[in-house]
Each structure stands twice: as structure tokens, then as C-alpha cells.
Coordinates of C-alpha atoms and ligand atoms in Angstrom, one line a residue:
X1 CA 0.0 0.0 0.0
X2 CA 1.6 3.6 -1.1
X3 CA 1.2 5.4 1.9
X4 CA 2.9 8.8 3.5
X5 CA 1.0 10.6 0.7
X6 CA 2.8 14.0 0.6
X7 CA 6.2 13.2 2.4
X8 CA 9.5 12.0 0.2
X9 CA 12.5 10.4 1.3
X10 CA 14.3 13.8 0.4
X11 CA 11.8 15.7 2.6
X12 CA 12.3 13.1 5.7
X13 CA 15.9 13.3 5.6
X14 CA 15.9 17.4 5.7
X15 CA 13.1 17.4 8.3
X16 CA 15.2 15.6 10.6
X17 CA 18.1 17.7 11.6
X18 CA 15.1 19.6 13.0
X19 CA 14.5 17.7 15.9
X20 CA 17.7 18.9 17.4
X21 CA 15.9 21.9 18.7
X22 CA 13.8 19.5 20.7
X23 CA 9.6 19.0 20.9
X24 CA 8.5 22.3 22.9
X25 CA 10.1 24.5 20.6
X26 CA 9.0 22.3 17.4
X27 CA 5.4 22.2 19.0
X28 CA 4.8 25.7 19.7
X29 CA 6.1 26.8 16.2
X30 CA 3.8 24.1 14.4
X31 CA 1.0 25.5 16.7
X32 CA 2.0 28.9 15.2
X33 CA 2.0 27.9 11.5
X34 CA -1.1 26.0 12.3
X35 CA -3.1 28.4 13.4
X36 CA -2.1 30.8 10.5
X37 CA -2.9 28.4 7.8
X38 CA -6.6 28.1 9.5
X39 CA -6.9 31.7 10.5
X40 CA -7.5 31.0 14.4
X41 CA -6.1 32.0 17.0
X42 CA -3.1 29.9 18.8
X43 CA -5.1 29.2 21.7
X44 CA -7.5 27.2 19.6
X45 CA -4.7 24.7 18.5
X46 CA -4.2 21.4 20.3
X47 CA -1.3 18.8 19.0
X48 CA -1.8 15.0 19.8
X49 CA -0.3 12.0 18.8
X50 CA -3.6 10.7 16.6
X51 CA -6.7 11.8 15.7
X52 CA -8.6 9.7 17.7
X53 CA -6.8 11.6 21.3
X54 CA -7.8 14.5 19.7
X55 CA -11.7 13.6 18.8
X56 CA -11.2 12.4 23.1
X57 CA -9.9 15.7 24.2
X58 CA -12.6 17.9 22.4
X59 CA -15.5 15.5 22.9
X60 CA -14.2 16.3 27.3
X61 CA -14.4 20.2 26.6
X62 CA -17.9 19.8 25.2
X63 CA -18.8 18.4 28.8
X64 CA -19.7 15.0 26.9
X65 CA -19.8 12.5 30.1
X66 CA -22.1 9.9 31.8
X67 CA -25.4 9.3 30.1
X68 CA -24.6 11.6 27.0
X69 CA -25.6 9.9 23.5
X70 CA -22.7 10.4 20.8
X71 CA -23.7 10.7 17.5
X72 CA -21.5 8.8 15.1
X73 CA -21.4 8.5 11.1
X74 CA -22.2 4.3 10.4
X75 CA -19.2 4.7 7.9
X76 CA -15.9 5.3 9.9
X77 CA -13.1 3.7 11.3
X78 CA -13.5 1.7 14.1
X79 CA -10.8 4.2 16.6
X80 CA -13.6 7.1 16.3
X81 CA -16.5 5.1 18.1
X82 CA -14.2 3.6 20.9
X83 CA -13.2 6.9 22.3
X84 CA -16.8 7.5 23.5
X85 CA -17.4 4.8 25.8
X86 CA -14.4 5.8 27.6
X87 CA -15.8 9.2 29.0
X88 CA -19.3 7.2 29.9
X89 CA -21.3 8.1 27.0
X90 CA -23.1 5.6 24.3
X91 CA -22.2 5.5 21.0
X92 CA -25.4 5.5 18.6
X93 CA -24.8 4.9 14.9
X94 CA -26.4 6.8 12.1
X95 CA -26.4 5.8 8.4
X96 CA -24.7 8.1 5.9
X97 CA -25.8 9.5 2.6
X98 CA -24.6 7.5 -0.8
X99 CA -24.7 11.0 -2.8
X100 CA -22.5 12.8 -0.4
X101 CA -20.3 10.2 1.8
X102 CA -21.5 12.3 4.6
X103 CA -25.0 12.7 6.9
X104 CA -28.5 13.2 5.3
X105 CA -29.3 16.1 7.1
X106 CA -33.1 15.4 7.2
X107 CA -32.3 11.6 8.9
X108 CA -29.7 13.2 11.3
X109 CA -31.9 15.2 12.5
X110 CA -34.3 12.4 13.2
X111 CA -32.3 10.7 15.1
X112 CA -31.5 14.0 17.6
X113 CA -33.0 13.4 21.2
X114 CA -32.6 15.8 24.1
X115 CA -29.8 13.3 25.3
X116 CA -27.5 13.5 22.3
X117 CA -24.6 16.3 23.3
X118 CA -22.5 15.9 20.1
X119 CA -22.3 14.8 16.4
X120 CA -19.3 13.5 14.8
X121 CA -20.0 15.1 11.3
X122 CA -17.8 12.8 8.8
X123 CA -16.0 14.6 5.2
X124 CA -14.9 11.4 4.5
X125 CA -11.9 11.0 1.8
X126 CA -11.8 14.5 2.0
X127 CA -15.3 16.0 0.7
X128 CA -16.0 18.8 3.0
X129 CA -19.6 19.2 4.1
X130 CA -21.2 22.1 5.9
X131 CA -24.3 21.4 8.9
X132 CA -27.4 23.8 8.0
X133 CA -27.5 26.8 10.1
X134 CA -31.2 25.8 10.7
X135 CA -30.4 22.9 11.9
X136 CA -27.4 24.2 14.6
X137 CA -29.9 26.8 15.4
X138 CA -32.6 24.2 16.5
X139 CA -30.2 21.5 18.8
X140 CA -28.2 24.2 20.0
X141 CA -27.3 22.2 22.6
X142 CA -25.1 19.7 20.4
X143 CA -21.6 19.9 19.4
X144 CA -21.4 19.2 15.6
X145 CA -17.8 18.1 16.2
X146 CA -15.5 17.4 12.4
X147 CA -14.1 14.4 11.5
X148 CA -11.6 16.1 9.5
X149 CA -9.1 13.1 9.5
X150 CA -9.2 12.7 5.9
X151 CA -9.1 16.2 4.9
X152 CA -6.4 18.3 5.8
X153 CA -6.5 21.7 4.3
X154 CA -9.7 20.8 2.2
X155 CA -12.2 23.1 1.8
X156 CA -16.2 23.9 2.1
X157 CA -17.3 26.7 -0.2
X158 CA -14.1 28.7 0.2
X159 CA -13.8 27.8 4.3
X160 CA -11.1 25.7 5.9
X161 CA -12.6 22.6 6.8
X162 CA -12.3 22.4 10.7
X163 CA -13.0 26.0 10.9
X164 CA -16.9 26.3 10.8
X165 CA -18.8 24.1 13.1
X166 CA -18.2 23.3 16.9
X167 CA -14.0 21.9 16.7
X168 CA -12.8 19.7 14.7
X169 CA -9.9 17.0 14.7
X170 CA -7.3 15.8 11.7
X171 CA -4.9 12.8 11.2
X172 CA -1.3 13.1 10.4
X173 CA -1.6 8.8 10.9
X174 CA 0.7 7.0 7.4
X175 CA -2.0 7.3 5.1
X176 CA -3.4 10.9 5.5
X177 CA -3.3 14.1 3.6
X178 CA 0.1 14.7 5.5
X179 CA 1.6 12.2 7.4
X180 CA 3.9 12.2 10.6
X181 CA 4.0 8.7 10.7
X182 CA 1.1 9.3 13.1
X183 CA -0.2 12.7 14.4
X184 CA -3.2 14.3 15.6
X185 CA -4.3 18.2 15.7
X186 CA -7.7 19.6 17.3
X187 CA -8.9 22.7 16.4
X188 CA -11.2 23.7 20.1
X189 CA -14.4 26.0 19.1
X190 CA -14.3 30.1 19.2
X191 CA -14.1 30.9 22.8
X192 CA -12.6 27.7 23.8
X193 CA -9.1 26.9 23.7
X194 CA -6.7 23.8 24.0
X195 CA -6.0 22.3 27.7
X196 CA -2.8 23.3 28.6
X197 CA -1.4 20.7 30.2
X198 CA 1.5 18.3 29.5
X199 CA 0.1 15.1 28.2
X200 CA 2.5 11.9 28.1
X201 CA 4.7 11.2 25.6
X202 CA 4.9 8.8 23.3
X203 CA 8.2 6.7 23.9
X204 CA 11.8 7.1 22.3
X205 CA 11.5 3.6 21.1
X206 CA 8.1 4.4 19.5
X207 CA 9.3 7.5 17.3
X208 CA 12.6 5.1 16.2
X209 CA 9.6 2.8 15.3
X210 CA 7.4 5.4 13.4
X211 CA 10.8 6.2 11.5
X212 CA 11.8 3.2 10.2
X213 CA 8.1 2.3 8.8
X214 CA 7.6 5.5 7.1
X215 CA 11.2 5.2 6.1
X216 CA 9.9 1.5 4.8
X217 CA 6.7 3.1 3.2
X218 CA 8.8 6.0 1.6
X219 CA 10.8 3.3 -0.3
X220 CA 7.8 1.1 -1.5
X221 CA 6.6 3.7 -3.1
X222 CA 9.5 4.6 -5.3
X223 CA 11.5 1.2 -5.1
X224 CA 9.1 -1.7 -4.1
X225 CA 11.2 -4.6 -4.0
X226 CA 14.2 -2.2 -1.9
X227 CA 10.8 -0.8 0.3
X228 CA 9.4 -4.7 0.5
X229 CA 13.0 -5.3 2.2
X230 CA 13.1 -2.7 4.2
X231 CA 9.6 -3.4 6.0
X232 CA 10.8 -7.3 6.2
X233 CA 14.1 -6.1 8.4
X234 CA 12.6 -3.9 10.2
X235 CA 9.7 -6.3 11.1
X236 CA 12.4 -8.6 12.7
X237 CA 14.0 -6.3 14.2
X238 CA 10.4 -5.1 15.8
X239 CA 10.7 -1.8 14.6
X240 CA 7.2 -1.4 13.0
X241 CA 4.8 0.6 14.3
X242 CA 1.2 -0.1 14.4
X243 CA -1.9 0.4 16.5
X244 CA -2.8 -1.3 19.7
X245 CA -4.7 -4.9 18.6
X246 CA -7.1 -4.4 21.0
X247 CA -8.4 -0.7 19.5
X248 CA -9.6 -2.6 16.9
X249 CA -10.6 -6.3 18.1
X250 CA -12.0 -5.3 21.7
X251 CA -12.9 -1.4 20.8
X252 CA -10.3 -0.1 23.4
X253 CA -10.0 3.6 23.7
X254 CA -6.4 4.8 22.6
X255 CA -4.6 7.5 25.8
X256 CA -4.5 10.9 24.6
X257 CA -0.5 11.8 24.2
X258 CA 1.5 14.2 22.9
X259 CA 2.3 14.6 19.3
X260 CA 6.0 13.0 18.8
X261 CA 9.0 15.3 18.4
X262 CA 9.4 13.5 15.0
X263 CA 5.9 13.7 13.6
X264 CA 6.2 17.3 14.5
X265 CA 9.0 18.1 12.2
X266 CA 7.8 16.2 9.3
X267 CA 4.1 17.9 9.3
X268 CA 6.0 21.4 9.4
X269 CA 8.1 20.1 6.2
X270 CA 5.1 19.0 4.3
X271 CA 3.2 22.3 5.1
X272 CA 6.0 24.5 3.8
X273 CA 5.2 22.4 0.1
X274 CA 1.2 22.4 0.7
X275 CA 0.5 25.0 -2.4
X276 CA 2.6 21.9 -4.5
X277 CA 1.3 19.3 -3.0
X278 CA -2.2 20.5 -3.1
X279 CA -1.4 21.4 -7.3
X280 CA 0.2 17.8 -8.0
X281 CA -3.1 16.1 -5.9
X282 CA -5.6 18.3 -7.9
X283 CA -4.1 17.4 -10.8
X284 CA -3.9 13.6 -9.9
X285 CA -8.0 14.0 -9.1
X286 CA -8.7 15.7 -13.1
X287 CA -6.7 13.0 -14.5
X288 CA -8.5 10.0 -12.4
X289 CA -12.1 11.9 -13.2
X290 CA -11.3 11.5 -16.4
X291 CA -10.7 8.4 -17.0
X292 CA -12.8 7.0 -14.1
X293 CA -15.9 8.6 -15.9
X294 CA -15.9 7.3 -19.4
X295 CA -16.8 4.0 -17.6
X296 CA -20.4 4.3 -17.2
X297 CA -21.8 2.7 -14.1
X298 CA -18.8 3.9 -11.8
X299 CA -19.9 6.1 -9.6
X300 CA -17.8 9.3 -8.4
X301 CA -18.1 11.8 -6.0
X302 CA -17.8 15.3 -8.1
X303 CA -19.9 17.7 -6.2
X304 CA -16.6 19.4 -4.4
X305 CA -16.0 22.3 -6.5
X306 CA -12.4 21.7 -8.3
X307 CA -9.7 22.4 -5.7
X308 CA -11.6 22.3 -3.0
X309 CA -11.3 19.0 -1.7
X310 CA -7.8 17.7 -0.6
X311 CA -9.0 13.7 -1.3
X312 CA -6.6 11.4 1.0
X313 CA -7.9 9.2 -1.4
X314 CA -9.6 9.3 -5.0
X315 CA -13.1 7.1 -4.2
X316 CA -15.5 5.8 -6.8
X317 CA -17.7 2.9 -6.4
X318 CA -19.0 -0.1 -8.3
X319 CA -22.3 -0.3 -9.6
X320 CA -22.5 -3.9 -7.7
X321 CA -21.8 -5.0 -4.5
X322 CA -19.0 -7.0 -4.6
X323 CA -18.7 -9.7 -1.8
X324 CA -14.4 -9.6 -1.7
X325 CA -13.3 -6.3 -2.5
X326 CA -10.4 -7.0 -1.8
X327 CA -10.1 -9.3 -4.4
X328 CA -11.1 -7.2 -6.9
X329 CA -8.7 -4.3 -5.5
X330 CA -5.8 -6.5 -6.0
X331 CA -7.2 -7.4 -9.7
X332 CA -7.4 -4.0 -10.9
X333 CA -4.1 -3.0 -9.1
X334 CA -2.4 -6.0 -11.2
X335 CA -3.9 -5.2 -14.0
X336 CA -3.0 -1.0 -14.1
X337 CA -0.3 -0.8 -11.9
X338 CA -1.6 1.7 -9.5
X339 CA -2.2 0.9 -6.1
X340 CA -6.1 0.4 -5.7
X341 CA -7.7 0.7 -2.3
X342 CA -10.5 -0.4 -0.4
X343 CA -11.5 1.9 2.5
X344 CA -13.7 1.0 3.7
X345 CA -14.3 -2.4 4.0
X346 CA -17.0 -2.3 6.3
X347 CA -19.4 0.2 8.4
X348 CA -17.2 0.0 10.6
X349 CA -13.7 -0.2 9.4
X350 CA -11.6 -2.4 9.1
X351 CA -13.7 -5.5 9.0
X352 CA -13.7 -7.8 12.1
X353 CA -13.5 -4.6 14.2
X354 CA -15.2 -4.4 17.8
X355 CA -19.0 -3.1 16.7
X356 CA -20.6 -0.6 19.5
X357 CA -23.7 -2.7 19.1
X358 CA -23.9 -2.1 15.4
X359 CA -26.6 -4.5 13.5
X360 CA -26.1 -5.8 10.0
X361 CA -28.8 -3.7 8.4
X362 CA -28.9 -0.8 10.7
X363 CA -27.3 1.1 8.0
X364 CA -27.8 0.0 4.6
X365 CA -26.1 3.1 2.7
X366 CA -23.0 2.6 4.5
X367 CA -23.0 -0.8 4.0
X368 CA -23.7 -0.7 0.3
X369 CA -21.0 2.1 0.4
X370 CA -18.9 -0.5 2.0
X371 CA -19.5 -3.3 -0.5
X372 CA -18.8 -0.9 -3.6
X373 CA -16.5 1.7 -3.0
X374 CA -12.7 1.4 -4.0
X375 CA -9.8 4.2 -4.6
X376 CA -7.1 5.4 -6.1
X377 CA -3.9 6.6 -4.4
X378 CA -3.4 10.7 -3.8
X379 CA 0.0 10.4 -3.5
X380 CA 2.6 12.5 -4.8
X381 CA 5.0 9.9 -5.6
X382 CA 2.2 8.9 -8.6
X383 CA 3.8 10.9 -11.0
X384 CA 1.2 13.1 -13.5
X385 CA 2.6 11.9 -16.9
X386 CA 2.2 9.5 -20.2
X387 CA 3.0 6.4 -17.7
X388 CA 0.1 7.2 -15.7
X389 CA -2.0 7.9 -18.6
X390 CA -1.0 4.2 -20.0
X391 CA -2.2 3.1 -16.3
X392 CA -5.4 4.5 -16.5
X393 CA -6.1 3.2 -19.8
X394 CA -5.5 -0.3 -18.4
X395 CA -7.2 0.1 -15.3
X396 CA -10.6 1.3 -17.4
X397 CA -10.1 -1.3 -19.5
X398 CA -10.0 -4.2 -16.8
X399 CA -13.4 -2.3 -15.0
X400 CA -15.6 -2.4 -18.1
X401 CA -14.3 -6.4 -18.5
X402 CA -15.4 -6.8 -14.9
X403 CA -18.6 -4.7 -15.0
X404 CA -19.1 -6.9 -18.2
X405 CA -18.2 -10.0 -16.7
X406 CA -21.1 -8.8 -13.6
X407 CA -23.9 -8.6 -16.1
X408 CA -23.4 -11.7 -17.7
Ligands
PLP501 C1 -12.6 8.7 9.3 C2 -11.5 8.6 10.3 N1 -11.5 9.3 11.4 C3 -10.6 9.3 12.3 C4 -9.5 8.5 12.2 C5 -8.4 8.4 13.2 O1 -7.2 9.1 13.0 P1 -5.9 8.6 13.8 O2 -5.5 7.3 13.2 O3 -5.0 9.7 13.6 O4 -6.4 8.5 15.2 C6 -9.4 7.7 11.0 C7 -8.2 6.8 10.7 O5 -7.5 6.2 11.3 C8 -10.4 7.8 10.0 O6 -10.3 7.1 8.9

């Protein structure tokens, strides 16, 4: 899998020398550069080590505690639900919306009761959605808290995503927009601002960990056998990093920590490139619309206006539900060459994942979403040229034999 989507071996090795001015000074100028780019002030900034610690942090400054009802999209990873039990409130799933990967406001608002105090409102891949003011006005009482995780620097009708509802948290985890190997930023409401206090930190060992995967990742993506190598060493050697098992198996909440000294310096190296990186990725997105779109019965998400949305992947689904995606992620990558993905696999990613008390059937649009939906990598080592043209040719061609194939 191509991850570290915007970070280069070249950009890695320069961030590095960085960390010699250690984490409180790296911190407090990320903050800084941080809150420029989003136009808020300092205060507002909080820096984690994942998303998830920051989704914990903000849902505690909402006052979310015993007997409060959490609100979560029944489309997201499994790390977002198993922070809520954790503060004594109950997770309660709502389906998304097929046209717009996000909440039908109409059924969202169903489901509101006096005893829900927040709503984790998902952009997922990227595609940045706004809550009606009509709606805000009536439940003033709940927080309308963003899942920005896969959309860092995207934006919703000129706004920063993060910037317009009640806080919002982003990932800087591998795979995201920009990665720190992992990472997590909240941005607190207007008139709130980020606990200051020192939160643990994650261990020496740890960061030595997150470098040599991302270091691992960094060479897939340019020299897969070398990158291939690399992870198999490093596995030995116990050096890769990876999330807790029981996060995902029993649904354990993940401590809120510090963001590493090391994912620190990367994040600031990848934002001083973010007007490039955000040109290469929109390019990236018109070439795979193109393509993707002369297939008829694939399904893609075009409603962002062009530059708007900063995808951490390029989604577009299947006009069938397909019973092994996975199966048929690894057949198109073979066939094209391009590293096909299949977030998510389930309503509650990935599949086999602790379920809150989610039914099968509870939500049938993010389960359908979850049987059809595949994507392409946003990364800027996928270079924008005739190679990548001859890619997508071959990718298009192997869809309409296996849409072909379906009808049969
Ligand atoms: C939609 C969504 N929200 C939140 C997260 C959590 O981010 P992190 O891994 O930084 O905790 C993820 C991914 O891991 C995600 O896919």
C-alpha cells in the first residue's frame, strides 16, 4: 500500500536535523504555523499524537460524560466510536448519505433526542460538508464536532474545513493528507481553547519505530522490492509501528499523548510544500475523473468544487456490491499498476473490528458504500505523466471487463 502521501524520502531526511531543537520549541512553532494556515487563533490549537486523542480531548471540553448519546457516522473507522465509551457516554450509529459520503441532514436530524450532546459530522476521503444553520440553530445544545481526518486543508465553499462548526480533529496517521507517521491536531471551538497541560509522551523507542516504517513506506513507493526489504528487516527487528490490537478487536480507547517530536518536524516540512502538494493532488483527481468517468456505471463523488477538496484518497464505487473487495482491489491493481484501495471495507472499518452494538442492516447506505466503494492513491510519488495515462487506460479497460463479466 503507497502510503505517507505528501512526504518524500528527500523531505524526511531534511526534516530531521530539525528535531535537534527539541519537541516544545518544534510544538509551539507548528501550533504557530497552524493556526495561521486556519486563520484562528493559537489558543485554539491542540497537538496529539492521533486523531482519535484529539476527537477524546474535544469531545471532554464539550462536557460530553455519563449518560450523554454520541452521534457517530455508520461509515468510519472503528478508533472514532471507541473513544466515547471511555468518557461514559453511548455510541449511537447513524447511516450516511450514498450522494454525499456524509449525513443526510433530514435523517440526522431524526435521530436527535434531548440526550444526544454531540455529532461526529464525517468529510470522508476529504469532501467537506457544511451542517445547515437551521439545523445548529434548532439542537443548540449539540456539538457538531468534524471528522476532518481525511481532509487536511480541504475546503467547504471557500472555508477551511475544521474552521466552521463546533471543533474539529485531523490525522497526520501514514496514510493521511500529510503524514507524521502518526499525528493528531484539534482545532477547540471560538471561545474555547486547548487544555494546557503536558500530556504523556509517546516513547523514544516508538518515534525510532514510526521512523523506520515510514522510512519502509517511503521506499515502496518509489522502489518496491528495496521498500518490501526494508519493512521485512525492520519487522524482525520489531521496529514497525502499528496500533494497539485491542483498538480494533475489543474497541479499546487509545490514551491521549503528545504529538511526537518526529511527527512534529515532518508535518512542518510537508506544510512549507502544501501549495505543491495541493497542485500535484488536484491534478492527480482531473486526471482519475477523467478516465474513471468514461466507464459508465462507476460512480464518483464530483460535487466538491475543483480544488476544494484535498482527497486522501480518489473514491469511486462499483455499480455492484461485490462480496471480496479486496479481491477485486488486487485485480485492478495488477492489472494497471496503481495501487487500488479499499476503505472502507466495512461500516465499521476495518472488517472484524469491535462493533458498539452495530446491526447488520442498521445502515444499509453505508453498507452498500462499503461493498462498492474502491480508490485510487493521492499520492505524490504517482507521478502526472504519459506512464500514468497508459495506467489509466489499463485500469478502465479491466473495469468495463469486470462490469461486463457482472452482467453476464
Ligand atoms: C474517518 C477517520 N476518522 C478518524 C481516524 C483516526 O485518525 P488517527 O489514526 O490519527 O487516530 C481515521 C483513521 O484512522 C479515520 O479514517
Amino acid at each position: 500500500m503507497l502510503t505517507a502521501n505528501s512526504l518524500t524520502l528527500w523531505q524526511l531526511t531534511r526534516a530531521l536535523p530539525g528535531m535537534l531543537s527539541g519537541r516544545r520549541r518544534q510544538r509551539a512553532v507548528l501550533r504557530a504555523e497552524l493556526a495561521a494556515l486556519f486563520g484562528v487563533d493559537v489558543s485554539r490549537i491542540g497537538l496529539y499524537d492521533t486523531g482519535r486523542a484529539a476527537l477524546r480531548d474535544l469531545l471532554s471540553a464539550q462536557g460530553v460524560g455519563k449518560g450523554d448519546e454520541v452521534i457517530v457516522p455508520a461509515y468510519t473507522c472503528v478508533v472514532v466510536p471507541n473513544q466515547i465509551p471511555a468518557l461514559g457516554a453511548t455510541v449511537r450509529f447513524v447511516d450516511v448519505c450514498a450522494q454525499t459520503l456524509g449525513f443526510d441532514w433530514a435523517m440526522l436530524e431524526e435521530a436527535l433526542t434531548p440526550a444526544v450532546r454531540a455529532v461526529i459530522v464525517p468529510h470522508n476521503y476529504g469532501l467537506a460538508c457544511g451542517v445547515p444553520a437551521d439545523l445548529r440553530q434548532r439542537w443548540p445544545k449539540v456539538a457538531f464536532i468534524d471528522d476532518a481526518a481525511h481532509g487536511f486543508a480541504s475546503r467547504q465553499q471557500g472555508t477551511m474545513l475544521g474552521t466552521g462548526h463546533d471543533g474539529a480533529f485531523f490525522s497526520f496517521e501514514y496514510s493521511k493528507n500529510l503524514s507524521g507517521g502518526i499525528g493528531g491536531l484539534a482545532i477547540f471551538p471560538a471561545g474555547m481553547t486547548a487544555p494546557a497541560r503536558d500530556l504523556p509522551e509517546v516513547s523514544c523507542l516508538d518515534q525510532w519505530r514510526l521512523l523506520a516504517t515510514l522510512k519502509g513506506h517511503l521506499l515502496s513507493a518509489r522502489w518496491p522490492l528495496l521498500g518490501r526489504l526494508a519493512l521485512a528487516l525492520y519487522r524482525r527487528l520489531g521496529l514497525i509501528y502499528r496500533s494497539s490490537d485491542a483498538e480494533v478487536s475489543e474497541g479499546a480507547p487509545h490514551p491521549v499523548r503528545a504529538m511526537p517530536l518526529l511527527s512534529a518536524v515532518l508535518v512542518r516540512e510537508q506544510l512549507r510544500h502544501l501549495p505543491a502538494i495541493l497542485a500535484h493532488k488536484r491534478a492527480l483527481a482531473d486526471r482519475y475523473r477523467a478516465a474513471l468517468s468514461a466507464v459508465p456505471g462507476i460512480r464518483l463523488w464530483q460535487e466538491a468544487a475543483p480544488g476544494d477538496c484535498h482527497w486522501v484518497r480518489y473514491p469511486f464505487a462499483l455499480p455492484m456490491a461485490v462480496a471480496d473487495k479486496a479481491a477485486v482491489a488486487r485485480r485492478l491493481s495488477q492489472a494497471c499498476g496503481l495501487n487500488i484501495g479499499v476503505w472502507f471495507d466495512d461500516v465499521i472499518h476495518p472488517a472484524g473490528s469491535w462493533r458498539h452494538g452495530y446491526q447488520a442492516g442498521d445502515a444499509p447506505q453505508g453498507e452498500r458504500l462499503a461493498a462498492t466503494v474502491l480508490n485510487l492513491p493521492m499520492n505524490v510519488a504517482v507521478a502526472d505523466n504519459a506512464a500514468l495515462t497508459a495506467r489509466l487506460r489499463r485500469l478502465t479497460a479491466e473495469l468495463t471487463r469486470l462490469l461486463k463479466e457482472n452482467k453476464a
